[in-house]
PDB file of C-alpha atoms in Angstrom:
ATOM      1  CA  MET A 523      91.658  91.492 125.554  1.00  0.00           C
ATOM      2  CA  ALA A 524      92.430  93.158 122.231  1.00  0.00           C
ATOM      3  CA  GLU A 525      89.426  94.781 120.481  1.00  0.00           C
ATOM      4  CA  ASP A 526      89.915  92.718 117.373  1.00  0.00           C
ATOM      5  CA  THR A 527      89.929  89.424 119.397  1.00  0.00           C
ATOM      6  CA  LEU A 528      86.705  90.557 121.150  1.00  0.00           C
ATOM      7  CA  GLN A 529      85.079  91.309 117.802  1.00  0.00           C
ATOM      8  CA  GLN A 530      86.122  87.935 116.472  1.00  0.00           C
ATOM      9  CA  LEU A 531      84.455  86.290 119.551  1.00  0.00           C
ATOM     10  CA  LEU A 532      81.243  88.374 119.116  1.00  0.00           C
ATOM     11  CA  ARG A 533      81.003  87.548 115.418  1.00  0.00           C
ATOM     12  CA  PHE A 534      81.361  83.925 116.340  1.00  0.00           C
ATOM     13  CA  LEU A 535      78.759  84.164 119.168  1.00  0.00           C
ATOM     14  CA  ARG A 536      76.362  85.895 116.706  1.00  0.00           C
ATOM     15  CA  SER A 537      76.841  82.952 114.259  1.00  0.00           C
ATOM     16  CA  THR A 538      76.272  80.099 116.763  1.00  0.00           C
ATOM     17  CA  PRO A 539      73.444  77.819 115.728  1.00  0.00           C
ATOM     18  CA  SER A 540      69.989  77.433 117.284  1.00  0.00           C
ATOM     19  CA  SER A 541      67.447  74.854 116.471  1.00  0.00           C
ATOM     20  CA  VAL A 542      65.142  75.986 113.782  1.00  0.00           C
ATOM     21  CA  ASN A 543      67.153  79.190 113.696  1.00  0.00           C
ATOM     22  CA  VAL A 544      64.935  80.518 116.519  1.00  0.00           C
ATOM     23  CA  GLN A 545      67.736  82.779 117.901  1.00  0.00           C
ATOM     24  CA  PRO A 546      66.203  83.140 121.381  1.00  0.00           C
ATOM     25  CA  ASN A 547      69.092  85.077 122.811  1.00  0.00           C
ATOM     26  CA  HIS A 548      70.372  88.464 123.659  1.00  0.00           C
ATOM     27  CA  PHE A 549      73.905  89.154 124.828  1.00  0.00           C
ATOM     28  CA  TYR A 550      75.044  91.872 127.200  1.00  0.00           C
ATOM     29  CA  VAL A 551      78.743  92.563 126.842  1.00  0.00           C
ATOM     30  CA  LEU A 552      80.301  94.069 129.933  1.00  0.00           C
ATOM     31  CA  ALA A 553      83.452  95.844 128.734  1.00  0.00           C
ATOM     32  CA  THR A 554      83.851  98.596 131.399  1.00  0.00           C
ATOM     33  CA  PRO A 555      84.815  98.408 135.093  1.00  0.00           C
ATOM     34  CA  GLU A 556      81.437  99.975 135.785  1.00  0.00           C
ATOM     35  CA  GLY A 557      79.468  97.350 133.922  1.00  0.00           C
ATOM     36  CA  LYS A 558      81.410  94.498 135.592  1.00  0.00           C
ATOM     37  CA  LYS A 559      80.983  96.074 138.982  1.00  0.00           C
ATOM     38  CA  GLN A 560      77.235  96.363 138.464  1.00  0.00           C
ATOM     39  CA  LEU A 561      77.099  92.651 137.712  1.00  0.00           C
ATOM     40  CA  ALA A 562      79.376  91.755 140.623  1.00  0.00           C
ATOM     41  CA  ASP A 563      77.260  93.794 142.952  1.00  0.00           C
ATOM     42  CA  ASN A 564      74.127  91.922 141.859  1.00  0.00           C
ATOM     43  CA  LEU A 565      75.100  88.335 141.844  1.00  0.00           C
ATOM     44  CA  GLY A 566      73.133  87.742 145.033  1.00  0.00           C
ATOM     45  CA  GLU A 567      74.374  87.192 148.565  1.00  0.00           C
ATOM     46  CA  ARG A 568      75.074  83.438 148.149  1.00  0.00           C
ATOM     47  CA  PHE A 569      77.261  83.966 145.007  1.00  0.00           C
ATOM     48  CA  GLN A 570      79.768  86.648 145.934  1.00  0.00           C
ATOM     49  CA  ASP A 571      82.654  84.138 145.383  1.00  0.00           C
ATOM     50  CA  ASN A 572      82.101  84.803 141.638  1.00  0.00           C
ATOM     51  CA  ALA A 573      82.548  88.575 141.943  1.00  0.00           C
ATOM     52  CA  GLU A 574      86.321  88.428 141.651  1.00  0.00           C
ATOM     53  CA  LYS A 575      86.088  86.435 138.423  1.00  0.00           C
ATOM     54  CA  ILE A 576      83.803  88.978 136.889  1.00  0.00           C
ATOM     55  CA  LEU A 577      85.799  91.949 138.050  1.00  0.00           C
ATOM     56  CA  ASN A 578      89.131  90.560 137.016  1.00  0.00           C
ATOM     57  CA  ALA A 579      87.866  89.450 133.616  1.00  0.00           C
ATOM     58  CA  SER A 580      88.646  91.441 130.492  1.00  0.00           C
ATOM     59  CA  HIS A 581      84.965  91.112 129.470  1.00  0.00           C
ATOM     60  CA  THR A 582      81.942  89.301 130.813  1.00  0.00           C
ATOM     61  CA  ILE A 583      78.933  88.367 128.700  1.00  0.00           C
ATOM     62  CA  ILE A 584      75.537  87.934 130.245  1.00  0.00           C
ATOM     63  CA  LEU A 585      73.829  85.377 127.968  1.00  0.00           C
ATOM     64  CA  THR A 586      70.025  85.669 128.176  1.00  0.00           C
ATOM     65  CA  THR A 587      67.133  83.708 126.776  1.00  0.00           C
ATOM     66  CA  ARG A 588      63.651  84.808 125.777  1.00  0.00           C
ATOM     67  CA  ALA A 589      61.217  84.545 128.594  1.00  0.00           C
ATOM     68  CA  ASP A 590      58.575  83.494 126.026  1.00  0.00           C
ATOM     69  CA  LEU A 591      58.396  83.243 122.279  1.00  0.00           C
ATOM     70  CA  PRO A 592      55.848  85.737 120.939  1.00  0.00           C
ATOM     71  CA  ASP A 593      54.818  85.459 117.307  1.00  0.00           C
ATOM     72  CA  SER A 594      56.474  88.904 116.720  1.00  0.00           C
ATOM     73  CA  HIS A 595      59.836  87.326 117.369  1.00  0.00           C
ATOM     74  CA  LEU A 596      59.161  84.392 115.075  1.00  0.00           C
ATOM     75  CA  GLU A 597      58.000  86.761 112.385  1.00  0.00           C
ATOM     76  CA  ALA A 598      61.137  88.796 112.773  1.00  0.00           C
ATOM     77  CA  VAL A 599      63.267  85.661 112.286  1.00  0.00           C
ATOM     78  CA  PHE A 600      61.325  84.688 109.132  1.00  0.00           C
ATOM     79  CA  ALA A 601      61.549  88.277 107.741  1.00  0.00           C
ATOM     80  CA  LYS A 602      65.380  88.263 108.318  1.00  0.00           C
ATOM     81  CA  GLU A 603      65.645  84.868 106.710  1.00  0.00           C
ATOM     82  CA  ARG A 604      63.700  86.161 103.607  1.00  0.00           C
ATOM     83  CA  ALA A 605      65.805  89.338 103.498  1.00  0.00           C
ATOM     84  CA  ASP A 606      69.008  87.361 103.704  1.00  0.00           C
ATOM     85  CA  GLY A 607      67.810  84.936 100.940  1.00  0.00           C
ATOM     86  CA  ARG A 608      68.136  81.856 103.152  1.00  0.00           C
ATOM     87  CA  PHE A 609      65.623  80.091 100.916  1.00  0.00           C
ATOM     88  CA  PRO A 610      65.718  81.333  97.307  1.00  0.00           C
ATOM     89  CA  ASP A 611      62.574  79.321  96.530  1.00  0.00           C
ATOM     90  CA  PRO A 612      59.574  80.978  98.170  1.00  0.00           C
ATOM     91  CA  SER A 613      57.781  77.613  98.391  1.00  0.00           C
ATOM     92  CA  LYS A 614      60.656  76.264 100.461  1.00  0.00           C
ATOM     93  CA  GLN A 615      60.594  79.298 102.737  1.00  0.00           C
ATOM     94  CA  GLN A 616      56.805  78.767 103.269  1.00  0.00           C
ATOM     95  CA  LEU A 617      57.429  75.018 104.039  1.00  0.00           C
ATOM     96  CA  TRP A 618      60.247  75.924 106.408  1.00  0.00           C
ATOM     97  CA  GLU A 619      58.025  78.529 108.228  1.00  0.00           C
ATOM     98  CA  SER A 620      55.183  75.981 108.550  1.00  0.00           C
ATOM     99  CA  MET A 621      57.547  73.220 109.844  1.00  0.00           C
ATOM    100  CA  THR A 622      59.131  75.644 112.337  1.00  0.00           C
ATOM    101  CA  ARG A 623      55.755  76.782 113.677  1.00  0.00           C
ATOM    102  CA  ASN A 624      54.682  73.127 114.021  1.00  0.00           C
ATOM    103  CA  PHE A 625      57.926  72.186 115.824  1.00  0.00           C
ATOM    104  CA  LEU A 626      57.615  75.097 118.250  1.00  0.00           C
ATOM    105  CA  ASP A 627      53.899  74.327 118.908  1.00  0.00           C
ATOM    106  CA  LEU A 628      55.058  70.766 119.769  1.00  0.00           C
ATOM    107  CA  ARG A 629      57.668  72.104 122.177  1.00  0.00           C
ATOM    108  CA  ASN A 630      55.215  74.569 123.756  1.00  0.00           C
ATOM    109  CA  TYR A 631      51.881  72.586 123.870  1.00  0.00           C
ATOM    110  CA  GLY A 632      52.964  68.959 123.418  1.00  0.00           C
ATOM    111  CA  TYR A 633      56.190  68.620 125.432  1.00  0.00           C
ATOM    112  CA  LYS A 634      55.414  71.808 127.470  1.00  0.00           C
ATOM    113  CA  ASP A 635      59.191  72.644 127.655  1.00  0.00           C
ATOM    114  CA  LEU A 636      59.596  75.592 125.294  1.00  0.00           C
ATOM    115  CA  ASN A 637      61.454  77.759 127.864  1.00  0.00           C
ATOM    116  CA  HIS A 638      63.772  74.889 128.850  1.00  0.00           C
ATOM    117  CA  TRP A 639      64.350  74.049 125.153  1.00  0.00           C
ATOM    118  CA  MET A 640      65.239  77.740 124.480  1.00  0.00           C
ATOM    119  CA  GLU A 641      67.712  77.703 127.354  1.00  0.00           C
ATOM    120  CA  LYS A 642      69.405  74.692 125.617  1.00  0.00           C
ATOM    121  CA  GLN A 643      69.995  76.932 122.686  1.00  0.00           C
ATOM    122  CA  THR A 644      71.735  79.375 124.965  1.00  0.00           C
ATOM    123  CA  TYR A 645      73.979  76.614 126.331  1.00  0.00           C
ATOM    124  CA  MET A 646      74.913  75.631 122.863  1.00  0.00           C
ATOM    125  CA  ALA A 647      76.050  79.119 122.286  1.00  0.00           C
ATOM    126  CA  VAL A 648      78.120  79.375 125.413  1.00  0.00           C
ATOM    127  CA  GLY A 649      79.753  76.031 124.754  1.00  0.00           C
ATOM    128  CA  LEU A 650      80.666  76.819 121.242  1.00  0.00           C
ATOM    129  CA  THR A 651      81.892  80.301 122.190  1.00  0.00           C
ATOM    130  CA  MET A 652      84.147  78.763 124.863  1.00  0.00           C
ATOM    131  CA  MET A 653      85.729  76.580 122.175  1.00  0.00           C
ATOM    132  CA  ALA A 654      86.318  79.608 119.887  1.00  0.00           C
ATOM    133  CA  ALA A 655      87.860  81.487 122.785  1.00  0.00           C
ATOM    134  CA  ALA A 656      90.260  78.666 123.375  1.00  0.00           C
ATOM    135  CA  GLU A 657      91.348  78.765 119.705  1.00  0.00           C
ATOM    136  CA  LEU A 658      92.049  82.426 120.110  1.00  0.00           C
ATOM    137  CA  GLY A 659      94.026  81.837 123.300  1.00  0.00           C
ATOM    138  CA  VAL A 660      91.425  83.390 125.573  1.00  0.00           C
ATOM    139  CA  ASP A 661      90.215  81.725 128.732  1.00  0.00           C
ATOM    140  CA  ALA A 662      86.446  81.461 129.074  1.00  0.00           C
ATOM    141  CA  THR A 663      84.791  80.637 132.406  1.00  0.00           C
ATOM    142  CA  PRO A 664      81.082  79.896 132.457  1.00  0.00           C
ATOM    143  CA  LEU A 665      79.293  80.959 135.580  1.00  0.00           C
ATOM    144  CA  GLU A 666      75.979  79.809 136.893  1.00  0.00           C
ATOM    145  CA  GLY A 667      76.538  81.033 140.417  1.00  0.00           C
ATOM    146  CA  PHE A 668      74.308  84.096 140.406  1.00  0.00           C
ATOM    147  CA  ASP A 669      70.746  85.082 141.251  1.00  0.00           C
ATOM    148  CA  PRO A 670      69.024  85.491 137.908  1.00  0.00           C
ATOM    149  CA  THR A 671      66.274  87.720 139.410  1.00  0.00           C
ATOM    150  CA  SER A 672      68.870  90.115 140.786  1.00  0.00           C
ATOM    151  CA  VAL A 673      70.894  90.297 137.540  1.00  0.00           C
ATOM    152  CA  ASP A 674      67.643  90.720 135.466  1.00  0.00           C
ATOM    153  CA  LYS A 675      66.564  93.570 137.630  1.00  0.00           C
ATOM    154  CA  ALA A 676      70.020  95.345 137.722  1.00  0.00           C
ATOM    155  CA  PHE A 677      70.223  95.277 133.874  1.00  0.00           C
ATOM    156  CA  LYS A 678      66.480  95.602 133.166  1.00  0.00           C
ATOM    157  CA  ILE A 679      66.693  92.334 131.289  1.00  0.00           C
ATOM    158  CA  ARG A 680      63.102  91.283 131.764  1.00  0.00           C
ATOM    159  CA  GLU A 681      62.012  94.513 130.187  1.00  0.00           C
ATOM    160  CA  SER A 682      63.516  93.187 126.964  1.00  0.00           C
ATOM    161  CA  GLY A 683      61.488  89.993 127.164  1.00  0.00           C
ATOM    162  CA  HIS A 684      64.542  87.889 128.233  1.00  0.00           C
ATOM    163  CA  THR A 685      66.017  86.338 131.353  1.00  0.00           C
ATOM    164  CA  THR A 686      69.573  85.677 132.428  1.00  0.00           C
ATOM    165  CA  THR A 687      70.689  82.133 131.750  1.00  0.00           C
ATOM    166  CA  VAL A 688      74.514  81.973 132.150  1.00  0.00           C
ATOM    167  CA  LEU A 689      77.497  84.252 132.402  1.00  0.00           C
ATOM    168  CA  LEU A 690      80.778  84.024 130.561  1.00  0.00           C
ATOM    169  CA  ALA A 691      83.908  85.578 131.946  1.00  0.00           C
ATOM    170  CA  LEU A 692      86.620  86.159 129.294  1.00  0.00           C
ATOM    171  CA  GLY A 693      90.317  86.933 129.778  1.00  0.00           C
ATOM    172  CA  TYR A 694      93.748  85.586 130.490  1.00  0.00           C
ATOM    173  CA  PRO A 695      95.126  83.706 133.444  1.00  0.00           C
ATOM    174  CA  ASP A 696      96.647  85.587 136.364  1.00  0.00           C
ATOM    175  CA  PRO A 697     100.419  85.082 135.987  1.00  0.00           C
ATOM    176  CA  GLN A 698     100.656  85.291 139.796  1.00  0.00           C
ATOM    177  CA  LYS A 699      98.551  82.118 140.242  1.00  0.00           C
ATOM    178  CA  VAL A 700      99.604  78.553 139.432  1.00  0.00           C
ATOM    179  CA  TYR A 701      97.122  76.508 137.442  1.00  0.00           C
ATOM    180  CA  THR A 702      98.753  73.126 137.505  1.00  0.00           C
ATOM    181  CA  THR A 703      96.181  70.924 139.142  1.00  0.00           C
ATOM    182  CA  PRO A 704      94.788  68.334 136.766  1.00  0.00           C
ATOM    183  CA  ILE A 705      91.181  68.343 135.664  1.00  0.00           C
ATOM    184  CA  SER A 706      89.196  65.325 136.959  1.00  0.00           C
ATOM    185  CA  ARG A 707      86.948  63.507 134.537  1.00  0.00           C
ATOM    186  CA  PHE A 708      85.640  59.949 134.337  1.00  0.00           C
ATOM    187  CA  ASP A 709      87.741  57.459 132.234  1.00  0.00           C
ATOM    188  CA  PRO A 710      86.606  56.998 128.621  1.00  0.00           C
ATOM    189  CA  ASP A 711      85.213  53.540 129.269  1.00  0.00           C
ATOM    190  CA  GLN A 712      82.756  55.127 131.706  1.00  0.00           C
ATOM    191  CA  LEU A 713      81.737  57.868 129.266  1.00  0.00           C
ATOM    192  CA  PHE A 714      81.459  56.266 125.898  1.00  0.00           C
ATOM    193  CA  THR A 715      79.369  53.348 124.582  1.00  0.00           C
ATOM    194  CA  PHE A 716      80.301  52.062 121.125  1.00  0.00           C
ATOM    195  CA  ILE A 717      77.646  50.160 119.279  1.00  0.00           C
TER     196      ILE A 717
END
């Protein structure tokens, strides 16, 4: 993949939304044969079928999610929003910060699903990035077939306060393979309810 195409995708990935702008992600971009081999070697015994996809990809991204949400992360988000002038009116910034804290407390202590909720933010990022890749003519294959503990250990991801959520292999189709089988999806009347 051309460097400018990669940079476009990374700019897009950086700009993907997250609820209350929590930005619970970190992305490991594997651009070298060594990096991709390190990942392929650490997928876990049950998932070696995905090694070829990673090794043959132009780039593979490890999308990680925070393992917890310390106050220091939230303060960093708020400081960046203030520095970027997201809310020119300081009273609106204060209201936003209060509402965000209340919402995150509800997820953490009320619904008790903060980690699962943060992973949803990661899946929004991967889905939107796949769409952007398609617009740029790049194939994007999401991979869940891996042992997160093994990947976390190989790349010292837990040490950064994150854990591996999903992988995204990027590249172009192999011209030696024929990709003509149709996708299989339910009919629209089984998927959509109009009210």
